[in-house]
Structure formats: C-alpha cells, structure tokens
Amino acid sequence: MNQKKLHVLFICGWYPSRVLPTNGDFIERHAQAVAKQHKVSVIHLITDKKIKKDIELSTKVINEIETHIAYLKEVKNPIKKIYLFHKAFSLLLKKVSVFDIVHLNELFPFGIFSLYLKWFKKKPFIISEHWTAYKHPLSNKISFIQKTISKIIAKNASFICPVSNDLASSMQSLDLKGNYKRVPNVVNTNLFFPDHKKNEIFTITHVSNMNDKHKNVKGLLHVIAKLEVENIDFKFNIIGKNSIKYLKYANKLGLDSKKIKFMNQIPHTEIAKELRNSNLFVLFSNYENLPCVILESFSCGLPVISTNVGGISEYFPDNFGKLIIKNDEEKLKEEILNFYNKKNNVATKDEMHTYVKSLFSEQAIANNFTNLYYKTLSI
C-alpha cells in the first residue's frame, strides 16, 4: 500500500484566489509539497462582491495542482448563502475525479463537507489547522453552534494536524477531541537559501499582514525610534500589504525617512531576496501559531528576534536568535543592539538552512502527510 500514489482532495477554507491572492498561501504550500508525491486536487469557495451571477466556477492547473474555485455572489440572506455554498461545492465535486482521501484545511465550516464525504461517500479525512482564533481569549468569540459542530468534525477526523503543539493544546481546551499529530508549515528551501555576502549597512526586516492588534507594528516602530537615539547606522524594512499606512505614525515618532523603507506586499521570490539581504528579522507579535516567515528567515540563514508567543518556541533553536516577552520594548531594543554589536552566539547560515531543510522542506512535510494518509487508509 505504501507504494500507491494517492489522489488527495484538499478542501480549503483559505486558499489564494483572485479575490484574496495571498490568503492561505501557507495551505497552498502544503498542497504543493503533497503534490510532489501524490495527485492533488483543491476545492475552495469564496464570496466575490464583484460578480452578479450566483456562482462562477474556475478550474486551473497551478503548479501541477488541479485547482477548483467557486466564486459566489455576496448575499445577506444566510439561508441563501448556505444554499449557494452547498450548490457550489456539489458543482466543484463533480469536476474532481475519483479520489482516495480528503485533506481538510480549516476545521469549520468546511469540515461539514468532509463529514458528508465520509458519511455518504466513505472517504476518510485528516485536518490541517492554522487558525489563531482557537487561542484564548480570541476563542471566547467562537459561538456555541460552531463549537458543537466543530466537535463532531474533529471526532470524525482520522488525524488532526495543527502546526504547533501550542495550537493543539488550545483546540483540546475547547474539547475538540481527536488524534492529534503536529505537522508544521512548509518552507521552499530552494527559494529561501543563504547568501554569504556582507551588508554594508546593518539591515533589520519585518514582514507581516500589518494588523497592529496581531503584529504590534506600532510597538515595533516605537523601538525603531528608540534605536535612532542610539546613533547607530542601520536600515529598517517594513514589508506587507498597505504598510504605508504606518508612514504617518512613523513621522509622528520622528523616524528618519532615510532609515526606514515601507514596502507593499511583494511576491515570495522578492521576500526571499529581502531576507537574504538582511542582518536580522524581527517579529513583535501579540499572538501567533507558527509564522512561516520565521522559518523562511532561518532558511536564509537570518537570525530572528521574536516574542515568545504561540508555538514559535517549539521550533526555535537557542542560537538562531532570541525570544522575548511580548510588549517588552526595552528588551527588544537591547537584543537588536546585541546583534548589531555582535554580542550573540549565532549559528552559521548553513546550519540554519540545514535545520529548516530537515524539518520543513517540501520533502519532509510531504513525508509527514504521506505517512498519515497511509495510516488513515489502513484503518
């Protein structure tokens, strides 16, 4: 059985589309990793405010993955919305050839489709989960109905694969019982690799979704302002969708415009280049699971300073950077200065890259999922 190439159906609550081009790109990378060993088809449904007809279907082969996306008309009536989602799923499912197993991404609400396929089509499923909202106190906003349905979905999954043990604990605290097996995010180690050239100016980089409540961007800018008082020669790159919205705040703090560069959302290939051309990556988040960008930084041989939140510490070797308490601006400034003055014992770039390749490469992640697929089908 371990010799058989499987057809895996990815059902995705998040996935890149024309509406949100980078939404769920970490799921896309999981799919691409699995596609190295198996046939993969993707089903994704998303509301598109720009369309006038109820449902518009799109089927494309992207990076060897059959990608089936249904764009749904925005409707306010919840009954009609449920009807449209059900109809769209049925239409997309007809486009998918016979498959062996379902790989669900985002437990609720798309897990309802997985339940249907298990109960009526005899197709087992596993779950990958990334959602930070399972963590307290964000979990307080999850409704009773969602919790109840989620428990049924979790119970029926062969395996539940959160990206970190911390996320697994958060899910289990909500009584989402199941067979948990941690499978982390994937890194394209062929794209994210070290460059051994030296930068003329010490360069600090931050990449995020620019959500201040989540990423504490303003707190990070406070620290950059404090660094300027230290009279050191550095550059700070802030990269993410609409990062320029923080320009006014940076001006308010009196930041030197020559030292800070605001960059809009850029392709993954460009992010890799920016990381290779940096001396330090900084993430000052209030909460996280397992940010891909930290692993990508390691893969480029770039040390990281991050707040010790979520599952970050589970994959953060001591000599790869520093973990600090969230909101501790003085400690962040101190650690940046330590790296600037080369006071820290840091692993070599090649050691960092090798670490990432062994645990997070497409090959490593595909092997993890393949083992779980075979175990599921042998039950």
Tab-separated table of C-alpha atoms in Angstrom:
chain	number	residue	atom	x	y	z
A	1	MET	CA	0.000	0.000	0.000
A	2	ASN	CA	2.849	2.376	0.741
A	3	GLN	CA	3.752	2.153	-2.942
A	4	LYS	CA	0.435	3.520	-4.170
A	5	LYS	CA	0.242	7.058	-5.448
A	6	LEU	CA	-2.872	8.594	-3.953
A	7	HIS	CA	-5.333	11.192	-5.149
A	8	VAL	CA	-5.739	13.676	-2.288
A	9	LEU	CA	-8.620	16.149	-2.247
A	10	PHE	CA	-7.728	19.356	-0.418
A	11	ILE	CA	-10.854	21.149	0.850
A	12	CYS	CA	-9.771	24.636	1.822
A	13	GLY	CA	-11.454	27.384	3.785
A	14	TRP	CA	-8.474	29.597	2.901
A	15	TYR	CA	-6.645	29.471	-0.413
A	16	PRO	CA	-5.188	32.020	-2.845
A	17	SER	CA	-7.779	33.307	-5.319
A	18	ARG	CA	-8.473	36.335	-7.471
A	19	VAL	CA	-10.331	37.857	-4.501
A	20	LEU	CA	-7.526	37.318	-1.970
A	21	PRO	CA	-4.345	36.408	-3.888
A	22	THR	CA	-2.228	35.522	-0.842
A	23	ASN	CA	-4.904	34.295	1.569
A	24	GLY	CA	-3.967	30.809	2.745
A	25	ASP	CA	-0.750	30.682	0.757
A	26	PHE	CA	0.640	28.507	3.566
A	27	ILE	CA	-2.056	25.943	2.685
A	28	GLU	CA	-1.105	26.204	-0.971
A	29	ARG	CA	2.477	25.368	0.013
A	30	HIS	CA	1.241	22.278	1.893
A	31	ALA	CA	-0.653	21.228	-1.236
A	32	GLN	CA	2.411	21.784	-3.420
A	33	ALA	CA	4.501	19.664	-1.062
A	34	VAL	CA	1.997	16.797	-1.152
A	35	ALA	CA	1.801	17.109	-4.956
A	36	LYS	CA	5.455	16.038	-5.119
A	37	GLN	CA	4.330	12.544	-4.097
A	38	HIS	CA	0.629	12.327	-4.961
A	39	LYS	CA	-2.044	13.748	-7.222
A	40	VAL	CA	-3.694	16.743	-5.545
A	41	SER	CA	-6.986	18.466	-6.319
A	42	VAL	CA	-8.119	21.580	-4.466
A	43	ILE	CA	-11.658	22.789	-3.779
A	44	HIS	CA	-12.125	26.321	-2.470
A	45	LEU	CA	-15.217	28.525	-2.194
A	46	ILE	CA	-15.158	32.281	-1.656
A	47	THR	CA	-17.552	35.229	-1.889
A	48	ASP	CA	-16.788	37.706	-4.666
A	49	LYS	CA	-18.510	41.075	-4.298
A	50	LYS	CA	-17.832	41.912	-7.945
A	51	ILE	CA	-19.843	39.153	-9.622
A	52	LYS	CA	-23.538	39.439	-10.447
A	53	LYS	CA	-24.463	35.822	-11.134
A	54	ASP	CA	-24.867	33.453	-8.199
A	55	ILE	CA	-21.900	31.175	-8.885
A	56	GLU	CA	-18.879	31.386	-11.139
A	57	LEU	CA	-16.584	28.368	-11.418
A	58	SER	CA	-12.878	28.376	-12.210
A	59	THR	CA	-10.673	25.350	-12.893
A	60	LYS	CA	-6.961	25.733	-13.492
A	61	VAL	CA	-3.874	23.567	-13.140
A	62	ILE	CA	-1.457	25.574	-10.985
A	63	ASN	CA	1.913	24.049	-10.089
A	64	GLU	CA	0.614	20.576	-11.007
A	65	ILE	CA	-2.432	21.027	-8.739
A	66	GLU	CA	-5.969	20.865	-10.128
A	67	THR	CA	-7.389	23.997	-8.544
A	68	HIS	CA	-11.182	24.291	-8.498
A	69	ILE	CA	-12.538	27.572	-7.115
A	70	ALA	CA	-16.157	28.705	-6.879
A	71	TYR	CA	-16.801	32.437	-6.649
A	72	LEU	CA	-20.145	33.180	-5.022
A	73	LYS	CA	-22.323	36.256	-5.230
A	74	GLU	CA	-22.475	38.223	-1.983
A	75	VAL	CA	-25.869	37.685	-0.337
A	76	LYS	CA	-27.217	38.848	3.017
A	77	ASN	CA	-29.787	36.103	3.462
A	78	PRO	CA	-27.995	33.340	5.468
A	79	ILE	CA	-30.283	30.629	4.103
A	80	LYS	CA	-29.485	31.558	0.517
A	81	LYS	CA	-25.768	31.766	1.386
A	82	ILE	CA	-25.826	28.211	2.745
A	83	TYR	CA	-27.720	27.085	-0.359
A	84	LEU	CA	-25.172	28.704	-2.693
A	85	PHE	CA	-22.214	27.201	-0.846
A	86	HIS	CA	-23.804	23.755	-0.937
A	87	LYS	CA	-24.621	24.064	-4.640
A	88	ALA	CA	-21.140	25.384	-5.481
A	89	PHE	CA	-19.463	22.552	-3.580
A	90	SER	CA	-21.578	19.986	-5.421
A	91	LEU	CA	-20.667	21.519	-8.774
A	92	LEU	CA	-16.949	21.534	-7.971
A	93	LEU	CA	-17.019	17.994	-6.625
A	94	LYS	CA	-18.304	16.765	-9.994
A	95	LYS	CA	-15.157	18.182	-11.592
A	96	VAL	CA	-12.894	16.060	-9.372
A	97	SER	CA	-12.032	12.544	-10.485
A	98	VAL	CA	-12.153	9.605	-8.075
A	99	PHE	CA	-10.028	10.386	-5.016
A	100	ASP	CA	-8.727	8.384	-2.062
A	101	ILE	CA	-8.701	10.737	0.900
A	102	VAL	CA	-9.748	14.232	1.953
A	103	HIS	CA	-7.283	16.723	3.433
A	104	LEU	CA	-9.371	19.386	5.154
A	105	ASN	CA	-7.862	22.794	5.807
A	106	GLU	CA	-9.739	24.865	8.401
A	107	LEU	CA	-11.964	22.717	10.568
A	108	PHE	CA	-15.073	24.919	10.466
A	109	PRO	CA	-17.245	25.391	8.444
A	110	PHE	CA	-15.749	23.458	5.521
A	111	GLY	CA	-15.439	20.385	7.714
A	112	ILE	CA	-19.176	19.921	7.139
A	113	PHE	CA	-18.313	18.969	3.539
A	114	SER	CA	-15.738	16.492	4.859
A	115	LEU	CA	-18.358	14.912	7.110
A	116	TYR	CA	-20.648	14.495	4.114
A	117	LEU	CA	-17.898	12.807	2.104
A	118	LYS	CA	-17.069	10.468	4.978
A	119	TRP	CA	-20.627	9.525	5.890
A	120	PHE	CA	-22.080	9.236	2.381
A	121	LYS	CA	-19.068	8.602	0.114
A	122	LYS	CA	-16.904	6.593	2.543
A	123	LYS	CA	-13.952	8.968	2.114
A	124	PRO	CA	-11.883	9.448	5.303
A	125	PHE	CA	-10.307	12.788	6.118
A	126	ILE	CA	-7.500	14.411	8.063
A	127	ILE	CA	-7.411	18.048	9.177
A	128	SER	CA	-4.657	20.649	8.974
A	129	GLU	CA	-5.287	23.611	11.255
A	130	HIS	CA	-3.640	27.045	11.454
A	131	TRP	CA	-6.352	29.243	12.988
A	132	THR	CA	-5.079	31.549	15.755
A	133	ALA	CA	-8.631	32.204	16.974
A	134	TYR	CA	-8.642	28.901	18.886
A	135	LYS	CA	-6.304	30.590	21.340
A	136	HIS	CA	-7.651	32.287	24.465
A	137	PRO	CA	-9.036	34.987	24.695
A	138	LEU	CA	-9.841	35.005	20.952
A	139	SER	CA	-11.646	31.688	21.425
A	140	ASN	CA	-14.285	33.440	23.531
A	141	LYS	CA	-15.794	34.736	20.291
A	142	ILE	CA	-16.442	31.227	18.921
A	143	SER	CA	-20.192	30.583	19.054
A	144	PHE	CA	-21.854	27.632	20.768
A	145	ILE	CA	-23.107	26.313	17.420
A	146	GLN	CA	-19.624	26.474	15.893
A	147	LYS	CA	-18.107	24.683	18.886
A	148	THR	CA	-20.767	21.962	18.756
A	149	ILE	CA	-20.349	21.296	15.036
A	150	SER	CA	-16.558	21.522	15.334
A	151	LYS	CA	-16.557	18.786	17.991
A	152	ILE	CA	-18.389	16.449	15.611
A	153	ILE	CA	-15.982	17.243	12.772
A	154	ALA	CA	-12.900	16.743	14.974
A	155	LYS	CA	-14.225	13.454	16.345
A	156	ASN	CA	-14.689	12.078	12.832
A	157	ALA	CA	-11.252	13.056	11.517
A	158	SER	CA	-8.633	10.316	11.331
A	159	PHE	CA	-5.936	12.821	12.346
A	160	ILE	CA	-5.887	16.480	13.385
A	161	CYS	CA	-2.651	18.197	12.347
A	162	PRO	CA	-2.124	21.607	13.962
A	163	VAL	CA	1.066	23.418	13.030
A	164	SER	CA	2.177	23.541	16.668
A	165	ASN	CA	1.616	21.730	19.964
A	166	ASP	CA	0.533	25.056	21.412
A	167	LEU	CA	-2.338	25.213	18.915
A	168	ALA	CA	-3.199	21.585	19.685
A	169	SER	CA	-3.487	22.467	23.390
A	170	SER	CA	-5.748	25.409	22.565
A	171	MET	CA	-8.024	23.210	20.468
A	172	GLN	CA	-8.143	20.478	23.097
A	173	SER	CA	-9.043	23.044	25.761
A	174	LEU	CA	-12.213	23.662	23.699
A	175	ASP	CA	-12.989	19.929	23.946
A	176	LEU	CA	-12.092	19.278	20.310
A	177	LYS	CA	-11.125	15.664	20.834
A	178	GLY	CA	-9.195	13.706	18.261
A	179	ASN	CA	-5.953	12.044	17.228
A	180	TYR	CA	-3.505	14.966	17.174
A	181	LYS	CA	-0.292	14.843	15.139
A	182	ARG	CA	1.707	18.059	14.769
A	183	VAL	CA	2.723	18.895	11.189
A	184	PRO	CA	4.365	22.322	10.787
A	185	ASN	CA	4.336	24.785	7.908
A	186	VAL	CA	6.408	24.124	4.814
A	187	VAL	CA	9.334	26.181	3.516
A	188	ASN	CA	10.549	26.197	-0.066
A	189	THR	CA	14.216	25.659	0.742
A	190	ASN	CA	15.111	26.019	-2.943
A	191	LEU	CA	13.814	29.593	-2.810
A	192	PHE	CA	14.846	30.507	0.728
A	193	PHE	CA	18.582	29.860	0.947
A	194	PRO	CA	21.568	31.722	2.425
A	195	ASP	CA	23.653	34.376	0.731
A	196	HIS	CA	27.117	34.765	2.250
A	197	LYS	CA	27.773	38.307	1.140
A	198	LYS	CA	28.022	41.002	3.816
A	199	ASN	CA	25.749	44.042	4.006
A	200	GLU	CA	27.355	47.461	4.167
A	201	ILE	CA	24.586	48.711	6.471
A	202	PHE	CA	23.005	46.662	9.266
A	203	THR	CA	19.530	45.839	7.924
A	204	ILE	CA	16.512	44.884	10.041
A	205	THR	CA	13.453	43.466	8.291
A	206	HIS	CA	9.857	42.924	9.341
A	207	VAL	CA	7.273	41.098	7.187
A	208	SER	CA	3.647	40.702	8.238
A	209	ASN	CA	-0.002	41.300	7.394
A	210	MET	CA	0.266	44.761	9.022
A	211	ASN	CA	-2.544	44.035	11.503
A	212	ASP	CA	-1.424	46.056	14.516
A	213	LYS	CA	-3.586	44.156	17.023
A	214	HIS	CA	-1.920	40.950	15.887
A	215	LYS	CA	1.602	42.001	14.866
A	216	ASN	CA	2.096	45.047	17.160
A	217	VAL	CA	3.566	47.103	14.338
A	218	LYS	CA	3.284	50.377	16.253
A	219	GLY	CA	5.191	48.877	19.169
A	220	LEU	CA	7.931	47.825	16.770
A	221	LEU	CA	8.105	51.332	15.332
A	222	HIS	CA	8.475	52.684	18.894
A	223	VAL	CA	11.580	50.533	19.258
A	224	ILE	CA	12.995	51.644	15.898
A	225	ALA	CA	12.564	55.241	17.046
A	226	LYS	CA	14.495	54.429	20.221
A	227	LEU	CA	17.281	52.863	18.137
A	228	GLU	CA	17.758	56.122	16.284
A	229	VAL	CA	18.637	57.801	19.575
A	230	GLU	CA	21.461	55.267	19.941
A	231	ASN	CA	23.084	56.857	16.872
A	232	ILE	CA	23.807	53.562	15.105
A	233	ASP	CA	23.938	53.019	11.357
A	234	PHE	CA	21.041	50.814	10.314
A	235	LYS	CA	18.154	50.386	7.884
A	236	PHE	CA	14.662	49.102	8.672
A	237	ASN	CA	12.463	47.441	6.039
A	238	ILE	CA	8.761	47.034	6.822
A	239	ILE	CA	7.066	44.781	4.294
A	240	GLY	CA	3.381	43.951	3.945
A	241	LYS	CA	0.099	44.881	2.330
A	242	ASN	CA	-0.595	48.588	2.778
A	243	SER	CA	2.412	49.046	5.098
A	244	ILE	CA	2.452	52.675	4.012
A	245	LYS	CA	-0.498	53.278	6.341
A	246	TYR	CA	2.087	53.440	9.144
A	247	LEU	CA	4.034	56.256	7.474
A	248	LYS	CA	2.050	58.941	9.280
A	249	TYR	CA	2.690	57.212	12.605
A	250	ALA	CA	6.399	56.886	11.806
A	251	ASN	CA	6.544	60.604	11.036
A	252	LYS	CA	4.810	61.313	14.341
A	253	LEU	CA	7.580	59.383	16.105
A	254	GLY	CA	10.170	61.415	14.226
A	255	LEU	CA	11.672	58.454	12.402
A	256	ASP	CA	14.348	59.271	9.859
A	257	SER	CA	12.798	58.597	6.439
A	258	LYS	CA	16.238	57.679	5.099
A	259	LYS	CA	16.481	54.765	7.514
A	260	ILE	CA	13.014	53.246	7.090
A	261	LYS	CA	11.582	51.773	3.916
A	262	PHE	CA	7.893	50.900	3.558
A	263	MET	CA	7.286	48.133	1.022
A	264	ASN	CA	3.906	46.890	-0.107
A	265	GLN	CA	3.070	43.204	-0.371
A	266	ILE	CA	5.625	41.567	-2.657
A	267	PRO	CA	5.934	38.104	-4.266
A	268	HIS	CA	7.522	35.274	-2.323
A	269	THR	CA	10.591	35.408	-4.541
A	270	GLU	CA	11.149	39.042	-3.569
A	271	ILE	CA	10.649	38.308	0.130
A	272	ALA	CA	13.423	35.707	-0.112
A	273	LYS	CA	15.751	38.315	-1.620
A	274	GLU	CA	14.933	40.834	1.105
A	275	LEU	CA	15.618	38.274	3.826
A	276	ARG	CA	18.938	37.303	2.247
A	277	ASN	CA	19.931	40.971	2.159
A	278	SER	CA	19.132	41.489	5.853
A	279	ASN	CA	21.075	41.031	9.075
A	280	LEU	CA	18.132	40.470	11.387
A	281	PHE	CA	14.426	39.633	11.194
A	282	VAL	CA	12.100	40.974	13.882
A	283	LEU	CA	8.566	39.923	14.807
A	284	PHE	CA	6.887	41.662	17.764
A	285	SER	CA	3.520	39.867	17.703
A	286	ASN	CA	0.948	39.669	20.473
A	287	TYR	CA	-0.119	36.172	19.410
A	288	GLU	CA	0.915	33.604	16.783
A	289	ASN	CA	0.871	29.921	15.896
A	290	LEU	CA	3.934	29.123	13.769
A	291	PRO	CA	4.743	32.009	11.409
A	292	CYS	CA	6.124	30.837	8.066
A	293	VAL	CA	8.313	33.924	7.812
A	294	ILE	CA	10.366	32.941	10.868
A	295	LEU	CA	11.158	29.559	9.316
A	296	GLU	CA	11.883	31.250	5.987
A	297	SER	CA	14.288	33.610	7.743
A	298	PHE	CA	16.107	30.669	9.306
A	299	SER	CA	16.274	29.020	5.886
A	300	CYS	CA	18.036	32.143	4.583
A	301	GLY	CA	20.487	31.945	7.477
A	302	LEU	CA	18.935	35.019	9.074
A	303	PRO	CA	18.727	35.250	12.888
A	304	VAL	CA	15.370	36.235	14.375
A	305	ILE	CA	14.145	38.190	17.370
A	306	SER	CA	10.542	37.309	18.163
A	307	THR	CA	8.098	37.491	21.016
A	308	ASN	CA	7.687	34.130	22.717
A	309	VAL	CA	4.044	33.556	21.831
A	310	GLY	CA	2.104	30.595	20.468
A	311	GLY	CA	4.133	27.734	19.053
A	312	ILE	CA	7.163	29.766	17.992
A	313	SER	CA	9.428	28.376	20.716
A	314	GLU	CA	8.754	24.788	19.584
A	315	TYR	CA	10.942	25.319	16.522
A	316	PHE	CA	13.378	27.999	17.676
A	317	PRO	CA	16.901	26.712	18.440
A	318	ASP	CA	18.742	28.740	21.099
A	319	ASN	CA	21.461	30.021	18.784
A	320	PHE	CA	19.097	31.036	15.963
A	321	GLY	CA	18.093	34.294	17.612
A	322	LYS	CA	16.261	35.493	20.722
A	323	LEU	CA	12.784	35.071	22.161
A	324	ILE	CA	11.438	37.880	24.329
A	325	ILE	CA	8.304	38.626	26.323
A	326	LYS	CA	5.572	40.306	24.285
A	327	ASN	CA	5.274	44.102	24.528
A	328	ASP	CA	8.745	44.394	26.121
A	329	GLU	CA	10.082	47.246	24.000
A	330	GLU	CA	13.207	47.790	26.086
A	331	LYS	CA	14.216	44.154	25.753
A	332	LEU	CA	13.637	44.251	22.008
A	333	LYS	CA	15.855	47.308	21.698
A	334	GLU	CA	18.526	45.673	23.861
A	335	GLU	CA	18.568	42.487	21.783
A	336	ILE	CA	18.712	44.364	18.479
A	337	LEU	CA	21.732	46.269	19.803
A	338	ASN	CA	23.323	42.985	20.898
A	339	PHE	CA	23.034	41.651	17.345
A	340	TYR	CA	24.279	44.932	15.923
A	341	ASN	CA	27.325	44.784	18.201
A	342	LYS	CA	27.797	41.042	17.525
A	343	LYS	CA	27.459	40.071	21.170
A	344	ASN	CA	25.305	36.997	20.474
A	345	ASN	CA	26.460	33.476	19.699
A	346	VAL	CA	24.695	32.747	16.413
A	347	ALA	CA	24.648	29.556	14.344
A	348	THR	CA	26.126	29.711	10.866
A	349	LYS	CA	23.849	30.424	7.915
A	350	ASP	CA	24.387	26.924	6.582
A	351	GLU	CA	23.468	25.366	9.937
A	352	MET	CA	20.198	27.297	9.962
A	353	HIS	CA	19.365	26.285	6.405
A	354	THR	CA	20.148	22.617	7.089
A	355	TYR	CA	17.864	22.667	10.133
A	356	VAL	CA	14.955	24.027	8.098
A	357	LYS	CA	15.566	21.618	5.246
A	358	SER	CA	15.442	18.623	7.582
A	359	LEU	CA	12.125	19.582	9.203
A	360	PHE	CA	10.192	21.978	6.963
A	361	SER	CA	11.201	21.278	3.365
A	362	GLU	CA	8.594	20.092	0.869
A	363	GLN	CA	10.091	16.608	1.089
A	364	ALA	CA	9.919	16.499	4.901
A	365	ILE	CA	6.336	17.783	5.098
A	366	ALA	CA	5.167	15.545	2.244
A	367	ASN	CA	6.617	12.541	4.071
A	368	ASN	CA	4.727	13.511	7.231
A	369	PHE	CA	1.408	13.759	5.447
A	370	THR	CA	2.019	10.650	3.329
A	371	ASN	CA	2.517	8.561	6.474
A	372	LEU	CA	-0.752	9.887	7.904
A	373	TYR	CA	-2.626	9.222	4.646
A	374	TYR	CA	-1.479	5.612	4.571
A	375	LYS	CA	-2.308	5.116	8.250
A	376	THR	CA	-5.755	6.582	7.657
A	377	LEU	CA	-6.485	4.309	4.702
A	378	SER	CA	-5.303	1.223	6.591
A	379	ILE	CA	-7.719	1.793	9.474
